Short mmCIF file of C-alpha atoms in Angstrom, two decimals:
data_model
loop_
_atom_site.label_atom_id
_atom_site.label_comp_id
_atom_site.label_asym_id
_atom_site.label_seq_id
_atom_site.Cartn_x
_atom_site.Cartn_y
_atom_site.Cartn_z
CA MET A 1 -1.95 -8.52 0.25
CA GLU A 2 -0.98 -4.84 -0.34
CA LYS A 3 -3.85 3.34 -2.41
CA TYR A 4 -7.18 8.96 -5.57
CA PHE A 5 -3.94 10.82 -5.63
CA GLN A 6 -2.73 14.18 -6.82
CA ILE A 7 1.02 14.58 -7.30
CA VAL A 8 3.21 17.61 -7.52
CA THR A 9 6.94 16.92 -7.54
CA SER A 10 9.76 19.41 -7.19
CA THR A 11 13.43 18.38 -6.85
CA ILE A 12 16.44 20.60 -6.08
CA ARG A 13 19.87 19.04 -5.56
CA ASN A 14 23.17 20.92 -5.12
CA MET A 15 26.17 18.80 -6.27
CA MET A 16 28.50 20.49 -3.76
CA LYS A 17 26.44 19.28 -0.76
CA LEU A 18 25.11 22.70 0.24
CA ILE A 19 21.35 22.51 0.74
CA THR A 20 19.26 19.68 -0.66
CA THR A 21 15.50 19.52 -0.53
CA ILE A 22 13.31 17.06 -2.32
CA LEU A 23 9.66 17.91 -2.01
CA LEU A 24 6.98 15.55 -3.21
CA ILE A 25 3.38 16.35 -2.42
CA PHE A 26 0.45 13.99 -2.81
CA THR A 27 -2.89 13.27 -1.26
CA SER A 28 -4.17 10.08 0.30
CA CYS A 29 -7.81 9.35 1.18
CA VAL A 30 -8.78 7.48 4.34
CA ALA A 31 -11.86 7.06 6.44
CA PHE A 32 -12.02 10.34 8.29
CA GLY A 33 -10.50 12.67 5.73
CA GLN A 34 -7.52 13.23 3.51
CA GLN A 35 -3.88 13.71 4.30
CA ILE A 36 -1.52 15.87 2.28
CA THR A 37 1.92 14.36 2.63
CA GLU A 38 5.26 15.83 1.69
CA ILE A 39 8.53 13.94 1.54
CA ALA A 40 11.73 15.82 2.11
CA ILE A 41 15.41 15.33 2.76
CA ILE A 42 16.56 17.98 5.19
CA PRO A 43 20.14 18.53 6.38
CA ASP A 44 21.46 19.06 9.90
CA LYS A 45 20.94 15.55 11.23
CA PRO A 46 23.32 13.78 13.63
CA ASP A 47 26.26 12.11 11.90
CA LYS A 48 26.11 9.12 14.25
CA VAL A 49 23.06 6.98 15.05
CA ILE A 50 22.41 3.83 17.06
CA ILE A 51 21.21 0.91 14.91
CA ASN A 52 20.74 -2.53 16.45
CA GLY A 53 22.66 -1.41 19.50
CA LYS A 54 25.68 -0.18 17.54
CA GLU A 55 26.80 3.34 16.71
CA GLU A 56 26.96 3.84 12.95
CA GLN A 57 27.49 6.65 10.46
CA ALA A 58 24.39 8.25 8.90
CA TYR A 59 24.45 10.45 5.81
CA GLU A 60 22.29 13.27 4.57
CA LEU A 61 23.44 13.30 0.96
CA PRO A 62 24.66 9.91 -0.26
CA ASP A 63 25.70 9.22 -3.83
CA VAL A 64 22.53 7.19 -4.33
CA LEU A 65 19.37 7.93 -2.38
CA PRO A 66 17.32 5.14 -0.78
CA GLU A 67 14.25 4.15 -2.79
CA TYR A 68 10.99 2.69 -1.58
CA PRO A 69 9.49 -0.10 -3.77
CA GLY A 70 7.56 1.62 -6.52
CA GLY A 71 9.14 4.97 -5.78
CA ILE A 72 6.76 7.78 -4.92
CA ASN A 73 3.74 5.82 -6.10
CA GLY A 74 4.78 2.99 -3.80
CA ILE A 75 4.88 5.31 -0.80
CA MET A 76 1.52 6.75 -1.87
CA SER A 77 0.01 3.29 -1.99
CA PHE A 78 1.44 2.36 1.39
CA LEU A 79 0.19 5.50 3.09
CA SER A 80 -3.25 5.23 1.54
CA ALA A 81 -3.58 1.72 2.93
CA ASN A 82 -2.20 2.48 6.38
CA LEU A 83 -2.84 6.09 7.41
CA VAL A 84 -5.90 6.48 9.61
CA TYR A 85 -7.10 9.94 10.61
CA PRO A 86 -7.57 9.67 14.40
CA PRO A 87 -11.33 9.82 15.06
CA ASN A 88 -10.97 12.20 18.00
CA ALA A 89 -8.83 14.61 15.97
CA ALA A 90 -11.28 14.49 13.07
CA GLU A 91 -14.24 15.22 15.33
CA GLN A 92 -12.45 18.22 16.81
CA SER A 93 -11.22 19.37 13.37
CA ILE A 94 -7.61 19.12 14.51
CA GLN A 95 -5.30 19.53 11.51
CA GLY A 96 -1.66 20.31 10.88
CA ARG A 97 1.69 18.99 9.72
CA VAL A 98 3.65 16.42 11.69
CA LEU A 99 7.35 16.32 10.79
CA VAL A 100 8.84 12.84 11.29
CA GLN A 101 12.52 12.15 10.82
CA PHE A 102 14.06 8.72 10.49
CA VAL A 103 16.97 6.75 9.11
CA VAL A 104 16.79 4.27 6.24
CA ASP A 105 19.48 1.81 7.30
CA THR A 106 21.74 -0.42 5.22
CA LYS A 107 19.15 -3.21 5.31
CA GLY A 108 16.42 -0.96 3.93
CA ASN A 109 14.62 -0.73 7.26
CA VAL A 110 13.43 2.38 9.09
CA SER A 111 15.07 3.21 12.41
CA ASN A 112 15.62 6.17 14.76
CA VAL A 113 12.07 7.37 14.11
CA GLU A 114 11.08 10.47 16.05
CA ILE A 115 8.87 13.52 15.87
CA ARG A 116 10.78 16.59 14.79
CA GLU A 117 7.76 18.90 14.85
CA GLY A 118 4.48 17.79 16.40
CA VAL A 119 0.92 19.05 16.17
CA ASP A 120 -1.34 16.99 18.43
CA PRO A 121 -0.66 13.79 20.41
CA SER A 122 -3.08 11.72 18.34
CA LEU A 123 -1.78 12.99 15.00
CA ASP A 124 1.82 12.61 16.18
CA ALA A 125 1.16 9.01 17.27
CA GLU A 126 -0.47 8.10 13.95
CA ALA A 127 2.41 9.61 11.96
CA LEU A 128 4.95 7.70 14.07
CA ARG A 129 3.02 4.47 13.72
CA VAL A 130 2.89 4.58 9.93
CA VAL A 131 6.51 5.64 9.44
CA LYS A 132 7.72 2.79 11.66
CA LEU A 133 6.01 0.36 9.28
CA LEU A 134 7.63 1.88 6.18
CA ASN A 135 10.30 -0.81 5.73
CA GLY A 136 11.58 -2.58 2.64
CA TRP A 137 13.61 0.21 1.03
CA THR A 138 16.51 -0.22 -1.35
CA PRO A 139 19.31 1.30 0.77
CA GLY A 140 21.15 4.44 -0.21
CA LYS A 141 24.76 4.10 -1.29
CA MET A 142 28.04 5.92 -0.83
CA LYS A 143 30.89 4.89 -3.11
CA GLY A 144 28.93 1.81 -4.13
CA LYS A 145 28.30 0.57 -0.59
CA PRO A 146 25.00 0.64 1.33
CA VAL A 147 24.86 3.38 3.97
CA ASN A 148 22.43 4.75 6.52
CA VAL A 149 20.56 7.80 5.21
CA TRP A 150 18.47 10.41 7.00
CA TYR A 151 14.97 11.17 5.75
CA THR A 152 12.38 13.61 6.98
CA LEU A 153 8.74 12.90 6.20
CA PRO A 154 6.25 15.73 6.85
CA ILE A 155 2.72 14.33 7.07
CA SER A 156 0.05 17.01 6.90
CA PHE A 157 -3.35 16.00 8.20
CA LYS A 158 -6.10 17.96 6.51
CA LEU A 159 -9.80 17.16 6.52
CA GLN A 160 -11.31 16.10 3.23
CA ASP A 161 -13.79 18.91 2.70
CA GLU A 162 -10.94 21.42 2.52
CA THR A 163 -8.90 19.58 -0.10
CA PRO A 164 -9.24 19.78 -3.89
CA GLN A 165 -11.02 17.13 -5.92
CA ILE A 166 -8.86 14.31 -7.23
CA GLU A 167 -8.73 13.57 -10.92
CA GLU A 168 -10.61 10.36 -11.71
CA GLU A 169 -8.63 9.67 -14.89
CA TRP A 170 -5.22 9.42 -13.26
CA ASP A 171 -2.98 6.65 -14.58
CA ALA A 172 0.40 5.49 -13.38
CA VAL A 173 3.17 5.79 -15.96
CA PRO A 174 3.37 5.86 -19.78
CA ILE A 175 3.30 2.46 -21.46
CA ASP A 176 6.20 1.32 -23.65
CA SER A 177 3.99 0.94 -26.72
CA VAL A 178 6.94 0.18 -29.03
CA GLY A 179 8.25 -2.66 -26.86
CA TYR A 180 4.72 -3.99 -26.37
CA GLN A 181 4.06 -4.08 -30.13
CA GLU A 182 7.40 -5.76 -30.81
CA MET A 183 6.54 -8.60 -28.42
CA MET A 184 3.04 -8.90 -29.89
CA ASP A 185 4.44 -9.09 -33.44
CA LEU A 186 6.93 -11.77 -32.42
CA GLY A 187 4.15 -13.69 -30.69
CA LEU A 188 1.90 -13.53 -33.75
CA LYS A 189 4.76 -14.67 -35.97
CA ALA A 190 5.52 -17.64 -33.69
CA GLN A 191 1.82 -18.49 -33.57
CA SER A 192 1.60 -18.46 -37.38
CA GLU A 193 4.52 -20.91 -37.42
CA ASN A 194 2.70 -23.16 -34.91
CA ASN A 195 5.48 -22.50 -32.40
CA PHE A 196 3.08 -22.23 -29.49
CA PRO A 197 5.64 -22.24 -26.62
CA HIS A 198 7.46 -19.28 -28.16
CA ALA A 199 4.21 -17.52 -28.95
CA THR A 200 3.11 -17.93 -25.34
CA ALA A 201 6.42 -16.56 -24.09
CA TYR A 202 6.21 -13.51 -26.36
CA PHE A 203 2.60 -12.77 -25.44
CA LYS A 204 3.46 -13.04 -21.74
CA ALA A 205 6.36 -10.63 -22.33
CA ALA A 206 3.93 -8.22 -24.00
CA PHE A 207 1.60 -8.36 -21.00
CA HIS A 208 4.57 -7.78 -18.72
CA ILE A 209 5.24 -4.52 -20.61
CA ASN A 210 1.59 -3.46 -20.71
CA PRO A 211 -0.62 -5.23 -18.17
CA TYR A 212 -3.48 -2.85 -18.99
CA SER A 213 -4.13 -4.83 -22.19
CA ILE A 214 -5.69 -8.28 -21.87
CA ASP A 215 -5.17 -9.04 -25.58
CA PRO A 216 -1.94 -11.02 -25.04
CA LEU A 217 -3.57 -13.23 -22.42
CA GLU A 218 -6.68 -13.78 -24.51
CA ARG A 219 -4.48 -15.00 -27.37
CA ILE A 220 -2.72 -17.45 -25.07
CA ILE A 221 -6.06 -18.77 -23.79
CA LYS A 222 -7.33 -19.27 -27.34
CA MET A 223 -4.15 -21.18 -28.24
CA ASN A 224 -4.52 -23.34 -25.14
CA ASN A 225 -8.14 -24.14 -25.92
CA ALA A 226 -7.35 -24.94 -29.54
CA ASN A 227 -4.54 -27.28 -28.53
CA GLN A 228 -6.29 -29.16 -25.72
CA LYS A 229 -4.29 -27.32 -23.06
CA SER A 230 -7.13 -25.57 -21.31
CA ALA A 231 -5.82 -27.00 -18.04
CA ASP A 232 -3.06 -24.38 -18.30
CA ASN A 233 -5.52 -21.48 -18.41
CA TYR A 234 -5.68 -20.94 -14.67
CA ALA A 235 -1.91 -20.51 -14.50
CA ILE A 236 -2.13 -17.89 -17.26
CA TYR A 237 -4.78 -15.93 -15.38
CA GLU A 238 -2.73 -16.19 -12.19
CA PHE A 239 0.29 -14.90 -14.09
CA GLY A 240 -1.87 -11.96 -15.21
CA VAL A 241 -2.94 -11.11 -11.66
CA ASP A 242 0.64 -11.32 -10.42
CA GLU A 243 1.95 -9.11 -13.23
CA LEU A 244 -0.77 -6.49 -12.88
CA SER A 245 -0.35 -6.47 -9.09
CA ARG A 246 3.41 -6.04 -9.56
CA TRP A 247 2.81 -3.17 -11.97
CA ASN A 248 0.42 -1.45 -9.57
CA ARG A 249 2.84 -1.89 -6.69
CA LEU A 250 5.78 -0.44 -8.62
CA ASN A 251 4.08 2.28 -10.64
CA GLY A 252 0.88 3.14 -8.82
CA THR A 253 -2.64 1.94 -9.51
CA GLY A 254 -4.12 3.86 -12.41
CA MET A 255 -7.72 3.72 -13.54
CA SER A 256 -6.67 1.59 -16.52
CA ALA A 257 -5.85 -1.22 -14.09
CA ILE A 258 -9.51 -1.70 -13.14
CA PHE A 259 -10.86 -3.50 -16.20
CA PRO A 260 -8.02 -6.04 -16.60
CA MET A 261 -8.09 -6.93 -12.89
CA GLU A 262 -11.87 -7.32 -12.95
CA TRP A 263 -11.58 -9.51 -16.05
CA LEU A 264 -8.86 -11.67 -14.50
CA ALA A 265 -10.79 -12.10 -11.25
CA GLU A 266 -13.91 -13.09 -13.16
CA GLN A 267 -12.05 -15.66 -15.27
CA MET A 268 -10.33 -17.21 -12.25
CA GLN A 269 -13.56 -17.36 -10.25
CA SER A 270 -15.22 -19.14 -13.18
CA LEU A 271 -12.55 -21.83 -12.94
CA ASP A 272 -12.38 -22.01 -9.14
CA ALA A 273 -15.17 -20.30 -7.25
CA GLU A 274 -13.46 -21.02 -3.92
CA ASP A 275 -10.23 -19.22 -4.82
CA GLN A 276 -10.11 -15.89 -2.98
CA TYR A 277 -6.71 -14.76 -4.23
CA PRO A 278 -8.02 -12.86 -7.29
CA GLN A 279 -10.69 -11.24 -5.13
CA PHE A 280 -8.04 -9.96 -2.71
CA ALA A 281 -6.03 -8.57 -5.64
CA LEU A 282 -9.16 -6.93 -7.04
CA MET A 283 -10.01 -5.40 -3.66
CA TRP A 284 -6.56 -3.80 -3.46
CA THR A 285 -6.89 -2.49 -6.99
CA TYR A 286 -10.19 -0.85 -6.11
CA LEU A 287 -8.81 0.52 -2.86
CA GLN A 288 -5.73 2.05 -4.46
CA ALA A 289 -7.36 3.49 -7.56
CA PRO A 290 -7.80 7.30 -7.76
CA SER A 291 -11.59 7.18 -7.68
CA ALA A 292 -14.25 7.45 -5.00
CA LYS A 293 -16.39 5.02 -7.00
CA MET A 294 -13.64 2.40 -6.87
CA ARG A 295 -13.29 2.83 -3.13
CA THR A 296 -17.00 2.16 -2.84
CA LYS A 297 -16.43 -1.05 -4.80
CA ALA A 298 -13.57 -1.92 -2.44
CA ASN A 299 -15.89 -1.54 0.54
CA VAL A 300 -18.51 -3.81 -1.06
CA LEU A 301 -15.87 -6.43 -1.79
CA LEU A 302 -14.54 -6.22 1.77
CA ASP A 303 -18.03 -6.95 3.07
CA LYS A 304 -18.07 -10.04 0.85
CA LEU A 305 -14.58 -11.28 1.77
CA ILE A 306 -14.67 -10.76 5.54
CA PRO A 307 -17.32 -13.41 6.35
CA ILE A 308 -15.67 -15.85 3.92
CA CYS A 309 -12.32 -15.45 5.68
CA LYS A 310 -14.00 -15.88 9.04
CA GLU A 311 -15.88 -18.99 7.94
CA LYS A 312 -12.71 -20.57 6.54
CA GLN A 313 -10.70 -19.45 9.58
CA MET A 314 -8.26 -17.55 7.36
CA TRP A 315 -7.30 -15.39 10.32
CA ASP A 316 -4.43 -13.46 8.71
CA GLN A 317 -6.66 -12.41 5.83
CA TYR A 318 -9.60 -11.81 8.17
CA GLY A 319 -7.57 -9.50 10.40
CA HIS A 320 -6.21 -7.66 7.40
CA MET A 321 -9.65 -7.14 5.83
CA MET A 322 -11.21 -6.04 9.13
CA SER A 323 -8.42 -3.54 9.73
CA LEU A 324 -8.99 -2.16 6.24
CA LYS A 325 -12.68 -1.67 7.07
CA THR A 326 -11.54 1.11 9.39
CA PHE A 327 -11.17 3.32 6.33
CA PHE A 328 -14.89 3.05 5.65
CA LEU A 329 -16.30 3.42 9.17
CA THR A 330 -17.39 6.99 9.70
CA THR A 331 -18.37 6.99 13.37
CA GLU A 332 -16.89 5.63 16.57
CA ASP A 333 -20.06 3.65 17.26
CA ASP A 334 -19.61 1.93 13.88
CA ILE A 335 -16.08 0.95 14.90
CA ILE A 336 -17.26 -0.44 18.23
CA SER A 337 -20.22 -2.34 16.77
CA LEU A 338 -18.02 -4.05 14.15
CA PHE A 339 -14.79 -4.69 16.03
CA GLU A 340 -15.86 -5.39 19.62
CA PRO A 341 -18.02 -8.49 18.93
CA ASN A 342 -15.19 -9.86 16.79
CA ALA A 343 -12.27 -8.97 19.05
CA GLU A 344 -11.42 -12.59 19.81
CA TYR A 345 -11.13 -13.33 16.08
CA LEU A 346 -9.06 -10.19 15.43
CA ALA A 347 -6.66 -11.35 18.12
CA LYS A 348 -5.91 -14.56 16.23
CA SER A 349 -3.38 -12.89 13.90
CA PRO A 350 -0.98 -9.92 13.87
CA GLN A 351 -2.97 -8.46 10.99
CA GLY A 352 -5.97 -7.98 13.26
CA SER A 353 -4.03 -5.90 15.76
CA GLY A 354 -4.64 -2.72 13.78
CA ALA A 355 -8.40 -2.98 14.27
CA LEU A 356 -7.90 -3.75 17.97
CA VAL A 357 -5.70 -0.68 18.37
CA ILE A 358 -8.34 1.51 16.73
CA LEU A 359 -10.95 0.03 19.07
CA SER A 360 -8.72 0.73 22.06
CA ARG A 361 -8.15 4.31 20.93
CA VAL A 362 -11.88 4.93 20.55
CA TYR A 363 -12.51 3.80 24.12
CA ALA A 364 -9.53 5.75 25.46
CA GLU A 365 -9.98 9.01 23.57
CA SER A 366 -13.75 9.30 23.07
CA LYS A 367 -15.56 6.98 25.43
CA GLY A 368 -13.38 7.55 28.47
CA ASP A 369 -13.33 3.84 29.27
CA SER A 370 -9.77 3.11 30.34
CA VAL A 371 -10.58 -0.48 31.29
CA LYS A 372 -11.76 -1.46 27.82
CA ALA A 373 -9.02 0.62 26.24
CA ALA A 374 -6.38 -1.32 28.17
CA LYS A 375 -8.13 -4.63 27.44
CA TYR A 376 -8.11 -4.21 23.67
CA MET A 377 -4.61 -2.72 23.60
CA LYS A 378 -3.38 -5.78 25.51
CA MET A 379 -5.12 -8.03 22.97
CA ALA A 380 -3.42 -6.11 20.15
CA GLU A 381 -0.02 -6.46 21.80
CA ASP A 382 -0.52 -10.18 22.36
CA ALA A 383 -1.60 -10.64 18.74
CA ASP A 384 1.45 -8.77 17.43
CA PRO A 385 4.05 -8.44 20.21
CA GLU A 386 6.68 -6.92 17.92
CA ARG A 387 4.65 -3.72 17.60
CA VAL A 388 6.37 -2.10 20.57
CA GLU A 389 4.93 1.32 19.73
CA LEU A 390 1.38 0.31 20.65
CA PRO A 391 1.49 1.35 24.33
CA LYS A 392 2.42 4.89 23.27
CA TRP A 393 -0.99 5.25 21.66
CA LEU A 394 -2.60 5.37 25.10
CA GLU A 395 -0.41 8.17 26.37
#
């Protein structure tokens, strides 16, 4: 289950390992405002770090830099789904840049995370929390071998009303129109020869190249229906959702992704009204699209999915959806009224711990109720004991 961006990228690399700075700036909308985030590689880090209890070499300038899935768009999507502007900081108009440094280790995980320059305890804690979750990188390499690499991630918290408007038309990356047309032509040729398996394969390849066009899938469905293979249609729609989700994850969710995902979700629901998978994929597409209107649609869909997940006792999905609702709750009383009556259900899965942590923070930072703050933090820790950073949020 896996975010309205503006991107400015500037890269400077000196081949003689003098000074390297990669600066990538983008914006990410969340409930209480917008964050402007820069990504940078900054020298002067320790050569040795402790990873899994062992001292290992860490590099500043490897031959190949680590890469997060989807590159910059992937990091954008992750931050948009996970960054939460601390309510107390938003109410007090606290803003500023938090500089977090960390190591991407040889397994692609984040370690040695620490604040290099702080602003405010609540902003510092939120920046640390998100960076510690930023795992799953392709490791950097030196002489063809994976190595530990230092990264510095400045996260600037800035309230929404002081940031520029985001372009609504933003799309991810250019489509390979030549490759797409080649696959379509081959598919049409195979179809004319009544070679339906090959035609299906070519049309699926075309959709893989350009998942913004539903034409290849519609042709497959028509072939299936004409050849008494309509039972295969659901698998084709599922393939479409998977491919479009993959594309969005790797390249960013552009506005052109909205229509095909809506179409796919509608087709799958018509075949199986109880299947929530396409609705989850559609919700993420709405949430990650660069449009306030799409985020409104995401909120509406969340309100539809949450009670369904609760009724079916799909606690992982329930916790995830409820935690995402944080982005749309504008007051602390809204957070309390939604999360507190459902705390026992949130505690049934690690995914619900995020909502419990937010609830704990509201009581600790705004309501001054240390008893309830400790209660809900303990519930969050019990639900997801591996999140060792949670106690720090109360400090």
